[in-house]
Amino acid sequence: MSEPAAGHGNGNGRREVTVTDVAAAAKVSKATAARALGDYGAVSEAVRDRVQAAAEQLGYRPNALARTMSTGRSNTLGIVVGDIENPFFAQATRGAADVANAAGFDLILSNSDEEAETEQKAIGVQLAKRVDGLLVAPASSVDTANLRTIIDAGRPLVLFDRAVPELEVDTVTADNRRGAEQLTRLLTGNGHRRIAFISTIRHSDGYRRGDTLGSSSVADRVQGFVETLEGAGVPDPAAFVHLNAREEGVEQLARRLLEDEDHGITAVVASDSLIALGVFRAARALGLSIPGDLSLVAFDDADWTGVTTPAVTVIAQPIHEIGAEAARLLIRRIGGDGAPPVTHVLEQHLIERESVARPARG
Amino acid sequence: MSEPAAGHGNGNGRREVTVTDVAAAAKVSKATAARALGDYGAVSEAVRDRVQAAAEQLGYRPNALARTMSTGRSNTLGIVVGDIENPFFAQATRGAADVANAAGFDLILSNSDEEAETEQKAIGVQLAKRVDGLLVAPASSVDTANLRTIIDAGRPLVLFDRAVPELEVDTVTADNRRGAEQLTRLLTGNGHRRIAFISTIRHSDGYRRGDTLGSSSVADRVQGFVETLEGAGVPDPAAFVHLNAREEGVEQLARRLLEDEDHGITAVVASDSLIALGVFRAARALGLSIPGDLSLVAFDDADWTGVTTPAVTVIAQPIHEIGAEAARLLIRRIGGDGAPPVTHVLEQHLIERESVARPARG
DNA sequence: CTGAAAGCGCTAACAT
DNA sequence: ATGTTAGCGCTTTCAG
């Protein structure tokens, strides 16, 4: 005979110990037991001790779901990132998790794969689980439908890494425009004029000035890049912007760019560390020396960038802090802060290493 | 006047749309509406359409928590890893997430920081949230108290990366013993005799043969290392095992080892890619060339290991698959599979690159 | 300070 | 096929 599963529910064999059980054991009412256990209301010390002893003895574990049902608060944040394997998101998630835990919140994680549809599904799940608020690095800075469902559900939302200008929500980003400017200026300052900017962001066609990009952070980088080149008197800087690199493969694209005399590229700005890796591989395959034949700079101070030959000059972003600050803002909103939305733009900083030199030719 | 919050609960202003609302709008009973919405039981097509239209119209979102309350199933897995920033865990988590999602489960993520106490807290939270089962890379392979609370709670548990022999639970690991053997044999085959093994695992004192280590995977690596050295006739191989590297700092420890004539180290086996990075830095700081002055091999085919000069010879683990397989096993258990626990040991494979040569001296 | 009772949103018997 | 009712475990009035 199997245990008579109390009522329905509880797929699992063993019945869970509930407040009712504890109350009975401690010979108090359910309400009193709950008060003692949940640490609210007023309970005499004697009773509290008795209840807690009983709870301990029975192995009572509060059911957070039931608690959420009555209080409406889950003490849980949702976070949706492009891909947790991407070191950027891993770090940001960690930053958020640390702040969340410190404030008594847990985290439900979802990957969007930078795909609107997957993102929507993820948001749906989080909402269904009644998270108290959401942290999201939106797959698109222009398509706002997904994010609106969060707002419509009345849940606080904070964006990180990418802004969505059209939405009035708290946002934490880094100053990518200025970062790109620093990187590019370093290159032009060394005499480079034909500099490629490479990103994996999806884009329908060749980039043209003024095109709207799916990610505001990449858009800002491109802007900083283009403007700096322009300031240096380089004609048609937009032609040096190469997007969609995932489609062809970063290494492949880089090879094509570097091989081809037409391009005459002497330096590249990699929009993240994975791209830098691809460029590194391409240069190596082509027998090009860095920085002799090619200068390379990149976004994100990935741990390995200091250990290659040459070490890579990068813009470091305060990634942890981006996640942490986003979580702080979210928790504040959950706490009921009704102030108008804020946008925090964190500073990036340049780490000069060995991958930049004056171009051999030109 | 603020909205009259229906009953208690629901911290948020707006009242959520419930089945009851939808039922009323569609002019059917709550039960029928629920059946149509939840896609169970039998509902006539006409009614189903009507209900779904009403739901759509009202913006109904199911409350997964309430559903869990009645069914006892949350369709959620918990995963607790050492640190999501560690690429190993990020990849394994992604593998698990993919399998979980495909099967309709979500993931709650916690970091243990490899700390028993933090791990315990994380497990407590997951249990309170009534996850259907847990995936854990245990902070300790010997202290089983934390894991037992999961088993006592009657929740399925599967271990990954690290085994806990004392516990009868499904486990997925890689064949670290053999991996270490391959790496070490490659070194001894090249004539190395004084090879250091470096790990950050905590250990009270200097390593001695037969010591129990906190992580079974490191323990297995050490075993493979020591036995291979022994087989090659190296006296006192245990003396070449250096643990606790985090305390001193990997780079610092490596420097000390490489500088000191007493050690006369000609090669090192790094227990993970972060350690390899530290060794790389140390060698560089000391002006030692790899592989001329020092051979280096490591666990984990981190993306950058192919791009350093020289590229690093590594043992690649099927990290994704470790997470994915663990999730599969867990889901099977949740499904009620009562078969005796299994242990899956996945194969690692050697990727030879350029960081190994015969030692200059010796 | 303690107890009784209602309710959170949903599902599952049990009718009809 | 549909409706009625009870119940999941907890919190929260409301009385006493």
CSV table of N, CA, C and O (backbone and C1' of nucleotides) in Angstrom, one decimal, chain D:
chain,number,residue,atom,x,y,z
D,1,DA,P,-16.3,15.4,-24.0
D,1,DA,O5',-17.0,16.8,-23.6
D,1,DA,C5',-17.8,17.6,-24.5
D,1,DA,C4',-18.7,18.4,-23.7
D,1,DA,C3',-18.1,19.6,-23.1
D,1,DA,O3',-19.0,20.7,-23.1
D,1,DA,C1',-19.0,18.2,-21.4
D,2,DT,P,-18.6,22.2,-22.7
D,2,DT,O5',-18.9,22.3,-21.2
D,2,DT,C5',-20.2,22.7,-20.8
D,2,DT,C4',-20.4,22.5,-19.4
D,2,DT,C3',-19.7,23.4,-18.4
D,2,DT,O3',-20.7,24.4,-18.0
D,2,DT,C1',-19.8,21.2,-17.6
D,3,DG,P,-20.3,25.6,-17.1
D,3,DG,O5',-20.7,25.0,-15.6
D,3,DG,C5',-22.0,24.5,-15.4
D,3,DG,C4',-22.1,23.9,-14.0
D,3,DG,C3',-21.5,24.8,-12.9
D,3,DG,O3',-22.5,24.8,-11.8
D,3,DG,C1',-20.5,22.7,-12.7
D,4,DT,P,-22.4,25.8,-10.6
D,4,DT,O5',-22.3,24.9,-9.4
D,4,DT,C5',-22.3,23.5,-9.5
D,4,DT,C4',-22.0,22.8,-8.1
D,4,DT,C3',-21.6,23.8,-7.0
D,4,DT,O3',-22.0,23.3,-5.8
D,4,DT,C1',-19.8,22.4,-7.5
D,5,DT,P,-21.7,24.0,-4.4
D,5,DT,O5',-20.4,23.3,-3.9
D,5,DT,C5',-20.4,21.9,-3.8
D,5,DT,C4',-19.0,21.4,-3.4
D,5,DT,C3',-18.4,22.3,-2.2
D,5,DT,O3',-18.0,21.4,-1.2
D,5,DT,C1',-16.9,22.0,-4.0
D,6,DA,P,-17.6,22.0,0.2
D,6,DA,O5',-16.2,21.3,0.4
D,6,DA,C5',-16.0,20.0,-0.1
D,6,DA,C4',-14.5,19.8,-0.4
D,6,DA,C3',-13.6,20.3,0.7
D,6,DA,O3',-12.6,19.3,1.0
D,6,DA,C1',-12.9,21.2,-1.4
D,7,DG,P,-11.8,19.4,2.3
D,7,DG,O5',-10.3,19.8,1.7
D,7,DG,C5',-9.8,18.9,0.7
D,7,DG,C4',-8.6,19.7,0.1
D,7,DG,C3',-7.7,20.4,1.1
D,7,DG,O3',-6.4,20.0,1.0
D,7,DG,C1',-8.3,21.9,-0.7
D,8,DC,P,-5.4,20.2,2.2
D,8,DC,O5',-4.1,20.7,1.3
D,8,DC,C5',-3.6,19.9,0.2
D,8,DC,C4',-2.7,20.8,-0.5
D,8,DC,C3',-1.9,21.8,0.3
D,8,DC,O3',-0.6,21.2,0.6
D,8,DC,C1',-2.8,22.9,-1.5
D,9,DG,P,-0.1,20.9,2.0
D,9,DG,O5',0.5,22.3,2.5
D,9,DG,C5',1.6,22.9,1.8
D,9,DG,C4',1.7,24.3,2.2
D,9,DG,C3',1.9,24.5,3.7
D,9,DG,O3',3.0,25.4,3.9
D,9,DG,C1',0.1,25.9,2.8
D,10,DC,P,3.4,25.9,5.4
D,10,DC,O5',2.9,27.4,5.3
D,10,DC,C5',3.5,28.3,4.5
D,10,DC,C4',2.6,29.5,4.2
D,10,DC,C3',2.4,30.4,5.3
D,10,DC,O3',3.4,31.5,5.2
D,10,DC,C1',0.4,30.0,4.2
D,11,DT,P,3.6,32.5,6.3
D,11,DT,O5',2.4,33.5,6.1
D,11,DT,C5',2.4,34.4,4.9
D,11,DT,C4',1.1,35.2,4.9
D,11,DT,C3',1.0,36.3,5.9
D,11,DT,O3',0.5,37.4,5.2
D,11,DT,C1',-0.9,34.9,5.9
D,12,DT,P,0.7,38.8,5.8
D,12,DT,O5',-0.8,39.2,6.2
D,12,DT,C5',-1.8,39.1,5.2
D,12,DT,C4',-3.1,39.2,5.8
D,12,DT,C3',-3.2,40.2,6.9
D,12,DT,O3',-4.4,41.0,6.7
D,12,DT,C1',-4.1,38.1,7.6
D,13,DT,P,-4.4,42.5,7.2
D,13,DT,O5',-5.0,42.4,8.7
D,13,DT,C5',-6.1,43.0,9.1
D,13,DT,C4',-7.4,42.4,8.5
D,13,DT,C3',-8.6,42.7,9.4
D,13,DT,O3',-9.7,43.0,8.6
D,13,DT,C1',-8.2,40.3,9.3
D,14,DC,P,-10.9,43.8,9.3
D,14,DC,O5',-11.3,42.8,10.5
D,14,DC,C5',-12.1,41.7,10.1
D,14,DC,C4',-12.4,40.9,11.4
D,14,DC,C3',-12.8,41.7,12.6
D,14,DC,O3',-14.0,41.2,13.1
D,14,DC,C1',-11.1,40.1,13.1
D,15,DA,P,-14.9,42.2,14.1
D,15,DA,O5',-15.1,41.3,15.3
D,15,DA,C5',-13.9,40.6,15.8
D,15,DA,C4',-14.3,39.3,16.5
D,15,DA,C3',-14.7,39.5,17.9
D,15,DA,O3',-15.5,38.4,18.4
D,15,DA,C1',-12.5,38.7,17.8
D,16,DG,P,-16.1,38.5,19.8
D,16,DG,O5',-15.0,38.1,20.8
D,16,DG,C5',-14.7,36.7,21.0
D,16,DG,C4',-13.4,36.6,21.8
D,16,DG,C3',-13.5,37.1,23.3
D,16,DG,O3',-13.3,36.0,24.2
D,16,DG,C1',-11.5,37.7,22.2
